[in-house]
């Protein structure tokens, strides 16, 4: 087989595999992907990434281009999000890495400047799971503060009460992923500053959008580095910056704070190592792609995109409120909606299955910590036209009607009762296999076409048991020796 024919075969295989995925363009996948709807942006990003494909950001002295691009991107983010001449930042692989680095930096700062040996992390129950991952990886204990069951915002007073002499970092969201609301950043950050504690704003999903939205005119509650007491902020570019995946920025109040999270090592026979992120080898492709897209769209372009998303989010929230059986859980302050049901015959998980059959993906969110089962909608610019909004609302209305006819996914009460007695740490392979079988997951890892019954079972289990089973589900998908 010639080279051209081999290439066609390889690319054909990749295209065939992609055919089974959710679409990443067109606005019908309302989680995980972000589509500007602008022509040529994806092609520009791909070309920019290709030109930097072999560049390794591990050593910026060997590849000074990465310093130039990163400085440009960080400066743009700092100007948008309340930075000043002292602000420093780091380009990372995504929101999780940015959040991990914020926690690691705070742990080291608390140890070096305050002598804290048992660091704690104070955060709302709605904070992203990445912070719990960070606490587990870096040895912090968490103090989780419940949120208001009506607004899903955390109380500044409750956050302040959770701060102790061992608190290394306080976290707030702008907005929270699950419900799309902004925590009282100014009040929490002010109290943290009074106690000498760092405060991080997780603006991964909302920072780029909110920063440009306020330039478009709508009022946005203060949330960024301009707020006294905010010492770091994370913002993803591969969300509402609409850049290729693998692009986030972590901003710090100053460079001295940023250095607490860097790793340097010279006590080995190899080259001196300095890592500003958790990565060693650091691909420059996502950096170049992000820079190119930011340059292409520009401030005026992002203001226009944010205004479009704002109008679409408002229209969707109002339209959903008119669908019998549905309600938006919290007043949306960004571009995210959480849609629950006030009708016991309408199961949001069944609605998700039904609307997916019409080509839309709405992300199911199980009930937890006072938040009922609901559907998450991330509204992007690709959804932001009247016709797409109308099509989505029509499809959602039909899905609700069919879900009402089908009825909720049921869980055997005896199964739920028995599961509550299980110790997740003592489960063996046979018990795990049985539990997954009851949830409708086969031995080969194949997931059923309809996910409502699976989600209903997982939702009924104690959280620690669900956390024990989820890796087993994923582990079955990745099989050693698979063709």
Short mmCIF file of C-alpha atoms in Angstrom, two decimals:
data_model
loop_
_atom_site.label_atom_id
_atom_site.label_comp_id
_atom_site.label_asym_id
_atom_site.label_seq_id
_atom_site.Cartn_x
_atom_site.Cartn_y
_atom_site.Cartn_z
CA UNK A 1 0.00 0.00 0.00
CA UNK A 2 1.39 3.41 -0.97
CA UNK A 3 1.85 6.26 1.47
CA UNK A 4 -1.16 8.21 0.19
CA UNK A 5 -3.40 5.18 0.36
CA UNK A 6 -2.17 4.40 3.88
CA UNK A 7 -2.86 7.96 4.94
CA UNK A 8 -6.40 7.78 3.54
CA UNK A 9 -6.98 4.52 5.42
CA UNK A 10 -5.68 6.01 8.68
CA UNK A 11 -7.72 9.19 8.37
CA UNK A 12 -10.75 7.18 7.30
CA UNK A 13 -10.48 5.13 10.47
CA UNK A 14 -10.33 8.30 12.57
CA UNK A 15 -13.38 9.73 10.82
CA UNK A 16 -15.29 6.49 11.40
CA UNK A 17 -14.45 6.61 15.11
CA UNK A 18 -15.55 10.25 15.37
CA UNK A 19 -18.90 9.37 13.81
CA UNK A 20 -19.88 7.69 17.06
CA UNK A 21 -19.13 10.77 19.19
CA UNK A 22 -21.29 13.69 20.15
CA UNK A 23 -21.02 16.58 17.68
CA UNK A 24 -18.64 19.36 18.71
CA UNK A 25 -20.05 21.96 16.31
CA UNK A 26 -23.54 23.32 15.84
CA UNK A 27 -24.50 23.92 19.48
CA UNK A 28 -26.44 20.70 20.06
CA UNK A 29 -23.95 19.31 22.60
CA UNK A 30 -24.62 21.50 25.61
CA UNK A 31 -21.71 20.35 27.78
CA UNK A 32 -18.01 19.65 27.30
CA UNK A 33 -17.61 21.58 24.02
CA UNK A 34 -17.68 25.28 23.11
CA UNK A 35 -18.49 26.51 19.64
CA UNK A 36 -18.15 30.14 18.59
CA UNK A 37 -20.12 29.52 15.41
CA UNK A 38 -17.55 31.65 13.55
CA UNK A 39 -16.20 30.48 10.21
CA UNK A 40 -12.51 29.72 9.98
CA UNK A 41 -11.65 29.79 13.69
CA UNK A 42 -11.15 26.04 13.99
CA UNK A 43 -9.00 25.95 10.86
CA UNK A 44 -6.84 28.82 12.13
CA UNK A 45 -6.34 27.06 15.47
CA UNK A 46 -5.36 23.82 13.75
CA UNK A 47 -2.82 25.58 11.54
CA UNK A 48 -1.33 27.49 14.48
CA UNK A 49 -1.05 24.30 16.54
CA UNK A 50 0.60 22.48 13.64
CA UNK A 51 3.30 25.15 13.38
CA UNK A 52 4.20 24.61 17.05
CA UNK A 53 3.65 20.84 17.15
CA UNK A 54 7.29 20.01 17.83
CA UNK A 55 7.97 22.81 20.30
CA UNK A 56 8.51 21.77 23.94
CA UNK A 57 7.62 24.34 26.57
CA UNK A 58 9.63 22.41 29.15
CA UNK A 59 12.62 24.65 28.42
CA UNK A 60 11.58 28.19 27.56
CA UNK A 61 15.21 29.21 27.12
CA UNK A 62 15.46 26.81 24.20
CA UNK A 63 12.08 27.86 22.81
CA UNK A 64 11.64 31.54 23.64
CA UNK A 65 8.58 31.68 21.39
CA UNK A 66 6.53 30.05 24.15
CA UNK A 67 7.45 32.87 26.53
CA UNK A 68 6.30 35.50 24.06
CA UNK A 69 3.00 33.78 23.40
CA UNK A 70 2.33 33.04 27.07
CA UNK A 71 3.14 36.59 28.12
CA UNK A 72 0.74 37.92 25.49
CA UNK A 73 -2.06 35.62 26.64
CA UNK A 74 -1.55 36.23 30.36
CA UNK A 75 -1.42 40.01 29.81
CA UNK A 76 -4.69 39.88 27.86
CA UNK A 77 -6.35 37.84 30.64
CA UNK A 78 -5.01 40.18 33.34
CA UNK A 79 -6.34 43.29 31.56
CA UNK A 80 -9.77 41.72 31.24
CA UNK A 81 -9.98 40.33 34.74
CA UNK A 82 -8.88 43.10 37.07
CA UNK A 83 -5.13 42.64 37.04
CA UNK A 84 -2.55 45.38 37.42
CA UNK A 85 1.16 45.85 36.90
CA UNK A 86 1.96 43.30 39.59
CA UNK A 87 -0.28 40.51 38.27
CA UNK A 88 1.45 37.29 37.21
CA UNK A 89 0.06 34.27 35.47
CA UNK A 90 0.67 30.81 34.06
CA UNK A 91 -0.73 29.08 30.99
CA UNK A 92 -1.96 25.58 31.87
CA UNK A 93 -3.54 22.57 30.18
CA UNK A 94 -7.03 23.24 31.49
CA UNK A 95 -9.21 24.22 34.40
CA UNK A 96 -8.33 21.22 36.53
CA UNK A 97 -4.61 21.94 36.31
CA UNK A 98 -5.22 25.62 37.06
CA UNK A 99 -7.25 24.71 40.16
CA UNK A 100 -4.67 22.15 41.27
CA UNK A 101 -1.91 24.73 40.99
CA UNK A 102 -3.94 27.29 42.93
CA UNK A 103 -4.33 24.83 45.81
CA UNK A 104 -0.68 23.71 45.67
CA UNK A 105 0.48 27.33 45.69
CA UNK A 106 -1.73 28.15 48.67
CA UNK A 107 -0.48 25.11 50.58
CA UNK A 108 3.14 26.12 50.05
CA UNK A 109 2.45 29.77 50.86
CA UNK A 110 0.72 28.81 54.12
CA UNK A 111 3.59 26.50 55.06
CA UNK A 112 6.38 28.96 54.27
CA UNK A 113 4.85 32.18 55.55
CA UNK A 114 2.53 31.03 58.35
CA UNK A 115 4.00 27.70 59.41
CA UNK A 116 0.81 25.76 58.64
CA UNK A 117 1.49 22.01 58.79
CA UNK A 118 -2.07 20.67 58.52
CA UNK A 119 -3.53 22.84 55.75
CA UNK A 120 -7.25 23.14 55.16
CA UNK A 121 -9.32 24.11 52.13
CA UNK A 122 -12.61 25.97 52.70
CA UNK A 123 -15.07 25.74 49.83
CA UNK A 124 -18.81 25.71 49.07
CA UNK A 125 -20.55 22.41 48.38
CA UNK A 126 -21.00 23.64 44.79
CA UNK A 127 -17.26 24.10 44.16
CA UNK A 128 -15.85 22.06 41.29
CA UNK A 129 -14.65 18.53 41.97
CA UNK A 130 -11.16 19.62 40.86
CA UNK A 131 -10.63 21.20 44.28
CA UNK A 132 -11.40 17.94 46.05
CA UNK A 133 -8.96 16.24 43.71
CA UNK A 134 -6.37 18.85 44.63
CA UNK A 135 -6.98 18.33 48.33
CA UNK A 136 -6.53 14.59 47.95
CA UNK A 137 -3.37 14.90 45.87
CA UNK A 138 -1.72 17.56 48.00
CA UNK A 139 -2.77 16.43 51.49
CA UNK A 140 -5.26 19.11 52.51
CA UNK A 141 -8.44 18.53 54.48
CA UNK A 142 -11.64 20.10 53.18
CA UNK A 143 -14.23 22.14 55.04
CA UNK A 144 -17.33 22.00 52.82
CA UNK A 145 -19.86 24.76 53.44
CA UNK A 146 -23.51 24.10 52.39
CA UNK A 147 -25.18 26.55 50.03
CA UNK A 148 -28.62 28.15 50.23
CA UNK A 149 -31.14 25.56 48.92
CA UNK A 150 -33.10 28.26 47.09
CA UNK A 151 -30.34 30.34 45.47
CA UNK A 152 -27.51 27.76 45.49
CA UNK A 153 -25.15 30.50 46.63
CA UNK A 154 -22.93 30.12 49.66
CA UNK A 155 -23.27 32.43 52.62
CA UNK A 156 -20.28 34.69 53.25
CA UNK A 157 -20.89 34.38 56.98
CA UNK A 158 -20.83 30.58 56.79
CA UNK A 159 -17.60 30.66 54.80
CA UNK A 160 -16.04 33.03 57.32
CA UNK A 161 -17.07 30.77 60.19
CA UNK A 162 -15.29 27.83 58.52
CA UNK A 163 -11.93 29.62 58.33
CA UNK A 164 -9.39 28.51 60.94
CA UNK A 165 -5.73 29.21 61.64
CA UNK A 166 -4.92 26.21 59.41
CA UNK A 167 -6.92 27.41 56.41
CA UNK A 168 -4.60 27.70 53.41
CA UNK A 169 -7.17 28.71 50.81
CA UNK A 170 -10.78 29.80 50.48
CA UNK A 171 -12.52 29.05 47.17
CA UNK A 172 -15.51 30.72 45.53
CA UNK A 173 -17.03 30.24 42.07
CA UNK A 174 -17.88 32.71 39.33
CA UNK A 175 -20.08 30.97 38.42
CA UNK A 176 -20.59 27.52 39.89
CA UNK A 177 -20.79 24.89 37.17
CA UNK A 178 -23.84 23.04 38.44
CA UNK A 179 -26.21 26.01 38.80
CA UNK A 180 -24.60 28.96 37.03
CA UNK A 181 -24.63 31.38 39.99
CA UNK A 182 -21.87 33.62 41.30
CA UNK A 183 -20.82 33.28 44.92
CA UNK A 184 -20.50 36.46 47.07
CA UNK A 185 -16.90 36.97 46.02
CA UNK A 186 -16.33 40.42 47.55
CA UNK A 187 -17.67 39.46 50.97
CA UNK A 188 -15.81 36.13 51.17
CA UNK A 189 -12.55 37.56 49.83
CA UNK A 190 -12.73 40.46 52.27
CA UNK A 191 -13.10 38.12 55.23
CA UNK A 192 -10.29 35.89 53.97
CA UNK A 193 -8.00 38.91 53.66
CA UNK A 194 -8.88 40.03 57.17
CA UNK A 195 -7.78 36.62 58.44
CA UNK A 196 -4.62 36.56 56.32
CA UNK A 197 -5.85 33.72 54.08
CA UNK A 198 -5.63 33.45 50.31
CA UNK A 199 -8.84 33.49 48.25
CA UNK A 200 -9.17 31.84 44.85
CA UNK A 201 -11.95 32.55 42.35
CA UNK A 202 -12.80 29.63 40.10
CA UNK A 203 -13.83 31.50 36.97
CA UNK A 204 -12.78 28.66 34.71
CA UNK A 205 -16.07 28.42 32.88
CA UNK A 206 -17.33 31.96 33.33
CA UNK A 207 -14.41 34.37 33.55
CA UNK A 208 -13.83 35.05 29.86
CA UNK A 209 -17.56 35.30 29.23
CA UNK A 210 -18.39 37.49 32.23
CA UNK A 211 -15.39 39.74 31.69
CA UNK A 212 -16.56 40.57 28.17
CA UNK A 213 -20.26 40.58 29.05
CA UNK A 214 -19.84 43.52 31.41
CA UNK A 215 -18.11 45.39 28.57
CA UNK A 216 -21.24 44.73 26.52
CA UNK A 217 -23.41 46.51 29.07
CA UNK A 218 -25.20 44.04 31.39
CA UNK A 219 -24.32 44.38 35.05
CA UNK A 220 -22.06 41.64 36.44
CA UNK A 221 -21.35 41.29 40.13
CA UNK A 222 -17.66 41.91 41.02
CA UNK A 223 -15.72 38.64 40.87
CA UNK A 224 -12.18 39.18 39.61
CA UNK A 225 -8.74 40.35 40.76
CA UNK A 226 -10.02 43.90 41.14
CA UNK A 227 -11.92 42.68 44.22
CA UNK A 228 -9.86 43.27 47.38
CA UNK A 229 -8.80 39.97 48.92
CA UNK A 230 -8.92 37.90 45.72
CA UNK A 231 -5.40 36.52 45.36
CA UNK A 232 -5.78 34.15 42.40
CA UNK A 233 -8.23 33.39 39.63
CA UNK A 234 -8.51 30.63 37.04
CA UNK A 235 -10.05 31.16 33.60
CA UNK A 236 -10.27 28.66 30.75
CA UNK A 237 -9.69 29.87 27.22
CA UNK A 238 -10.98 26.64 25.68
CA UNK A 239 -14.41 27.47 27.03
CA UNK A 240 -15.71 30.93 26.18
CA UNK A 241 -12.45 31.94 24.55
CA UNK A 242 -13.46 29.28 22.00
CA UNK A 243 -9.85 28.12 21.62
CA UNK A 244 -8.75 24.53 21.09
CA UNK A 245 -8.77 22.19 24.08
CA UNK A 246 -5.85 22.40 26.48
CA UNK A 247 -5.85 26.14 27.25
CA UNK A 248 -6.36 27.79 30.63
CA UNK A 249 -4.77 30.66 32.56
CA UNK A 250 -4.09 30.89 36.29
CA UNK A 251 -3.67 34.50 37.43
CA UNK A 252 -2.01 35.53 40.70
CA UNK A 253 -2.09 38.80 42.58
CA UNK A 254 1.71 39.01 42.17
CA UNK A 255 4.73 37.06 40.95
CA UNK A 256 5.93 36.30 44.47
CA UNK A 257 2.76 34.32 45.15
CA UNK A 258 3.03 32.51 41.83
CA UNK A 259 6.56 31.28 42.67
CA UNK A 260 5.22 29.30 45.65
CA UNK A 261 3.73 26.82 43.17
CA UNK A 262 6.77 26.39 40.94
CA UNK A 263 9.03 23.34 41.12
CA UNK A 264 12.79 23.58 40.67
CA UNK A 265 15.37 20.81 41.01
CA UNK A 266 19.12 20.78 40.30
CA UNK A 267 20.32 17.94 42.54
CA UNK A 268 20.58 15.31 39.82
CA UNK A 269 23.04 14.72 36.97
CA UNK A 270 20.69 15.97 34.26
CA UNK A 271 19.58 19.43 33.17
CA UNK A 272 18.28 21.91 35.79
CA UNK A 273 14.49 21.54 35.98
CA UNK A 274 12.04 24.41 36.50
CA UNK A 275 8.32 23.66 36.09
CA UNK A 276 5.73 26.41 36.32
CA UNK A 277 2.92 23.85 35.97
CA UNK A 278 2.33 20.23 36.88
CA UNK A 279 3.63 19.20 33.47
CA UNK A 280 7.19 18.48 32.51
CA UNK A 281 7.03 18.24 28.76
CA UNK A 282 4.59 20.99 27.85
CA UNK A 283 3.13 20.94 24.33
CA UNK A 284 3.14 24.36 22.70
CA UNK A 285 0.44 23.53 20.16
CA UNK A 286 -2.49 24.49 22.43
CA UNK A 287 -0.66 27.68 23.43
CA UNK A 288 -0.15 28.74 19.82
CA UNK A 289 -3.72 27.80 18.90
CA UNK A 290 -5.10 29.81 21.82
CA UNK A 291 -2.99 32.85 20.94
CA UNK A 292 -4.13 32.72 17.33
CA UNK A 293 -7.84 32.48 18.19
CA UNK A 294 -7.62 35.29 20.77
CA UNK A 295 -5.94 37.46 18.15
CA UNK A 296 -8.51 36.53 15.51
CA UNK A 297 -11.65 37.17 17.56
CA UNK A 298 -10.33 40.12 19.56
CA UNK A 299 -11.99 42.10 22.32
CA UNK A 300 -14.81 43.46 20.16
CA UNK A 301 -15.53 39.98 18.84
CA UNK A 302 -15.75 38.51 22.33
CA UNK A 303 -18.01 41.33 23.49
CA UNK A 304 -20.37 40.55 20.62
CA UNK A 305 -20.28 36.81 21.29
CA UNK A 306 -20.95 37.34 25.00
CA UNK A 307 -23.92 39.58 24.27
CA UNK A 308 -25.36 36.92 21.95
CA UNK A 309 -24.93 34.21 24.58
CA UNK A 310 -26.54 36.43 27.22
CA UNK A 311 -29.62 36.95 25.05
CA UNK A 312 -29.88 33.24 24.28
CA UNK A 313 -29.50 32.25 27.94
CA UNK A 314 -32.24 34.67 28.94
CA UNK A 315 -34.54 33.40 26.17
CA UNK A 316 -33.92 29.76 27.12
CA UNK A 317 -34.56 30.39 30.81
CA UNK A 318 -37.85 32.14 29.98
CA UNK A 319 -38.85 29.46 27.47
CA UNK A 320 -38.07 26.59 29.84
CA UNK A 321 -40.21 28.28 32.47
CA UNK A 322 -43.16 27.99 30.08
CA UNK A 323 -42.75 24.22 29.62
CA UNK A 324 -45.15 22.39 31.91
CA UNK A 325 -43.20 20.35 34.45
CA UNK A 326 -39.84 22.13 34.18
CA UNK A 327 -38.19 24.86 36.22
CA UNK A 328 -34.81 26.56 36.23
CA UNK A 329 -33.21 25.91 39.61
CA UNK A 330 -31.48 29.25 40.10
CA UNK A 331 -31.54 32.66 38.49
CA UNK A 332 -28.79 32.36 35.87
CA UNK A 333 -25.97 34.88 36.31
CA UNK A 334 -23.82 33.53 33.52
CA UNK A 335 -24.38 31.19 30.59
CA UNK A 336 -25.29 28.02 32.49
CA UNK A 337 -28.73 26.64 33.31
CA UNK A 338 -29.82 23.87 35.66
CA UNK A 339 -33.26 22.54 34.73
CA UNK A 340 -35.22 20.40 37.18
CA UNK A 341 -38.78 19.09 37.25
CA UNK A 342 -41.59 19.99 39.61
CA UNK A 343 -43.69 17.10 38.27
CA UNK A 344 -43.07 13.71 39.93
CA UNK A 345 -43.97 12.01 36.63
CA UNK A 346 -41.21 13.83 34.73
CA UNK A 347 -37.76 12.37 35.37
CA UNK A 348 -34.96 14.67 34.14
CA UNK A 349 -32.87 11.60 33.30
CA UNK A 350 -35.63 10.27 31.05
CA UNK A 351 -35.95 13.72 29.48
CA UNK A 352 -32.22 13.59 28.73
CA UNK A 353 -32.61 10.25 26.96
CA UNK A 354 -35.60 11.48 24.98
CA UNK A 355 -34.06 14.72 23.78
CA UNK A 356 -30.83 12.93 22.88
CA UNK A 357 -32.88 10.85 20.45
CA UNK A 358 -33.55 14.13 18.63
CA UNK A 359 -29.87 15.01 18.41
CA UNK A 360 -29.46 17.21 21.52
CA UNK A 361 -27.22 16.41 24.49
CA UNK A 362 -28.21 17.90 27.86
CA UNK A 363 -25.98 16.79 30.72
CA UNK A 364 -27.72 14.89 33.57
CA UNK A 365 -26.77 16.00 37.09
CA UNK A 366 -27.83 13.61 39.88
CA UNK A 367 -29.42 14.82 43.10
CA UNK A 368 -26.86 15.65 45.78
CA UNK A 369 -26.39 18.04 48.70
CA UNK A 370 -29.91 19.44 48.48
CA UNK A 371 -29.84 19.94 44.72
CA UNK A 372 -32.45 17.79 42.94
CA UNK A 373 -31.78 15.77 39.81
CA UNK A 374 -31.54 18.16 36.90
CA UNK A 375 -30.21 18.80 33.42
CA UNK A 376 -27.25 21.08 32.80
CA UNK A 377 -27.17 23.37 29.75
CA UNK A 378 -24.02 25.22 28.72
CA UNK A 379 -25.13 27.92 26.30
CA UNK A 380 -22.51 28.85 23.69
CA UNK A 381 -22.47 31.27 20.79
CA UNK A 382 -23.47 28.48 18.41
CA UNK A 383 -26.84 28.27 20.20
CA UNK A 384 -27.29 32.02 20.24
CA UNK A 385 -29.75 32.61 17.45
CA UNK A 386 -33.54 32.71 17.66
CA UNK A 387 -34.06 29.69 15.41
CA UNK A 388 -31.72 27.40 17.37
CA UNK A 389 -33.27 28.50 20.66
CA UNK A 390 -36.73 27.78 19.24
CA UNK A 391 -35.68 24.35 17.99
CA UNK A 392 -34.20 23.45 21.36
CA UNK A 393 -37.28 24.58 23.30
CA UNK A 394 -39.57 22.68 20.92
CA UNK A 395 -37.47 19.52 21.28
CA UNK A 396 -37.40 19.92 25.05
CA UNK A 397 -41.18 20.26 25.19
CA UNK A 398 -41.62 17.08 23.16
CA UNK A 399 -39.06 15.23 25.33
CA UNK A 400 -40.90 16.24 28.50
CA UNK A 401 -44.21 15.02 27.08
CA UNK A 402 -42.71 11.64 26.17
CA UNK A 403 -40.94 11.39 29.53
CA UNK A 404 -44.24 11.97 31.30
CA UNK A 405 -45.80 9.11 29.34
CA UNK A 406 -42.88 6.77 30.07
CA UNK A 407 -42.68 7.65 33.75
CA UNK A 408 -39.56 7.92 35.93
CA UNK A 409 -36.73 5.40 35.98
CA UNK A 410 -37.36 3.17 38.98
CA UNK A 411 -34.92 1.68 41.47
CA UNK A 412 -35.78 -1.41 43.46
CA UNK A 413 -36.10 -0.15 47.07
CA UNK A 414 -34.62 -3.42 48.35
CA UNK A 415 -31.56 -2.85 46.17
CA UNK A 416 -31.08 0.66 47.48
CA UNK A 417 -31.52 -0.53 51.06
CA UNK A 418 -28.98 -3.32 50.63
CA UNK A 419 -26.50 -1.01 48.91
CA UNK A 420 -26.63 1.41 51.81
CA UNK A 421 -25.16 -1.32 54.05
CA UNK A 422 -22.15 -1.99 51.83
CA UNK A 423 -18.69 -0.77 52.78
CA UNK A 424 -17.10 0.60 49.59
CA UNK A 425 -13.61 -0.17 50.87
CA UNK A 426 -14.40 -3.87 51.31
CA UNK A 427 -16.03 -4.57 47.95
CA UNK A 428 -14.45 -7.43 46.03
CA UNK A 429 -14.60 -8.15 42.29
CA UNK A 430 -17.76 -10.25 42.58
CA UNK A 431 -19.68 -7.60 44.53
CA UNK A 432 -18.57 -4.91 42.10
CA UNK A 433 -19.59 -7.00 39.09
CA UNK A 434 -23.01 -7.60 40.63
CA UNK A 435 -23.51 -3.94 41.46
CA UNK A 436 -22.62 -2.87 37.93
CA UNK A 437 -24.88 -5.53 36.45
CA UNK A 438 -27.78 -4.22 38.53
CA UNK A 439 -26.99 -0.75 37.17
CA UNK A 440 -27.27 -2.08 33.63
CA UNK A 441 -23.58 -2.06 32.75
CA UNK A 442 -22.29 -5.14 30.98
CA UNK A 443 -19.09 -7.04 31.64
CA UNK A 444 -17.59 -5.62 28.44
CA UNK A 445 -18.09 -2.08 29.71
CA UNK A 446 -20.78 -1.31 27.14
CA UNK A 447 -23.23 1.32 28.32
CA UNK A 448 -26.92 0.92 27.57
CA UNK A 449 -28.52 3.15 24.96
CA UNK A 450 -30.79 4.69 27.59
CA UNK A 451 -28.87 6.01 30.59
CA UNK A 452 -31.79 6.99 32.83
CA UNK A 453 -31.93 3.60 34.63
CA UNK A 454 -28.16 3.66 35.22
CA UNK A 455 -28.23 7.18 36.55
CA UNK A 456 -31.20 6.40 38.78
CA UNK A 457 -29.31 3.49 40.36
CA UNK A 458 -26.11 5.49 40.86
CA UNK A 459 -28.11 8.37 42.33
CA UNK A 460 -29.75 6.04 44.84
CA UNK A 461 -26.42 4.78 46.18
CA UNK A 462 -24.45 6.42 48.98
CA UNK A 463 -21.93 8.86 47.42
CA UNK A 464 -18.89 6.90 48.62
CA UNK A 465 -20.24 3.74 47.00
CA UNK A 466 -20.91 5.59 43.75
CA UNK A 467 -17.35 6.97 43.85
CA UNK A 468 -16.08 3.42 44.30
CA UNK A 469 -18.08 2.11 41.34
CA UNK A 470 -17.46 4.89 38.81
CA UNK A 471 -13.78 4.02 38.25
CA UNK A 472 -14.85 0.43 37.71
CA UNK A 473 -17.27 1.57 35.01
CA UNK A 474 -14.54 3.53 33.23
CA UNK A 475 -12.02 0.76 33.81
CA UNK A 476 -14.19 -1.62 31.79
CA UNK A 477 -14.11 0.76 28.84
CA UNK A 478 -10.31 0.74 28.72
CA UNK A 479 -9.36 -2.86 28.12
CA UNK A 480 -5.74 -3.99 27.87
CA UNK A 481 -5.13 -5.63 24.53
CA UNK A 482 -8.26 -4.18 22.94
CA UNK A 483 -8.05 -4.15 19.12
#
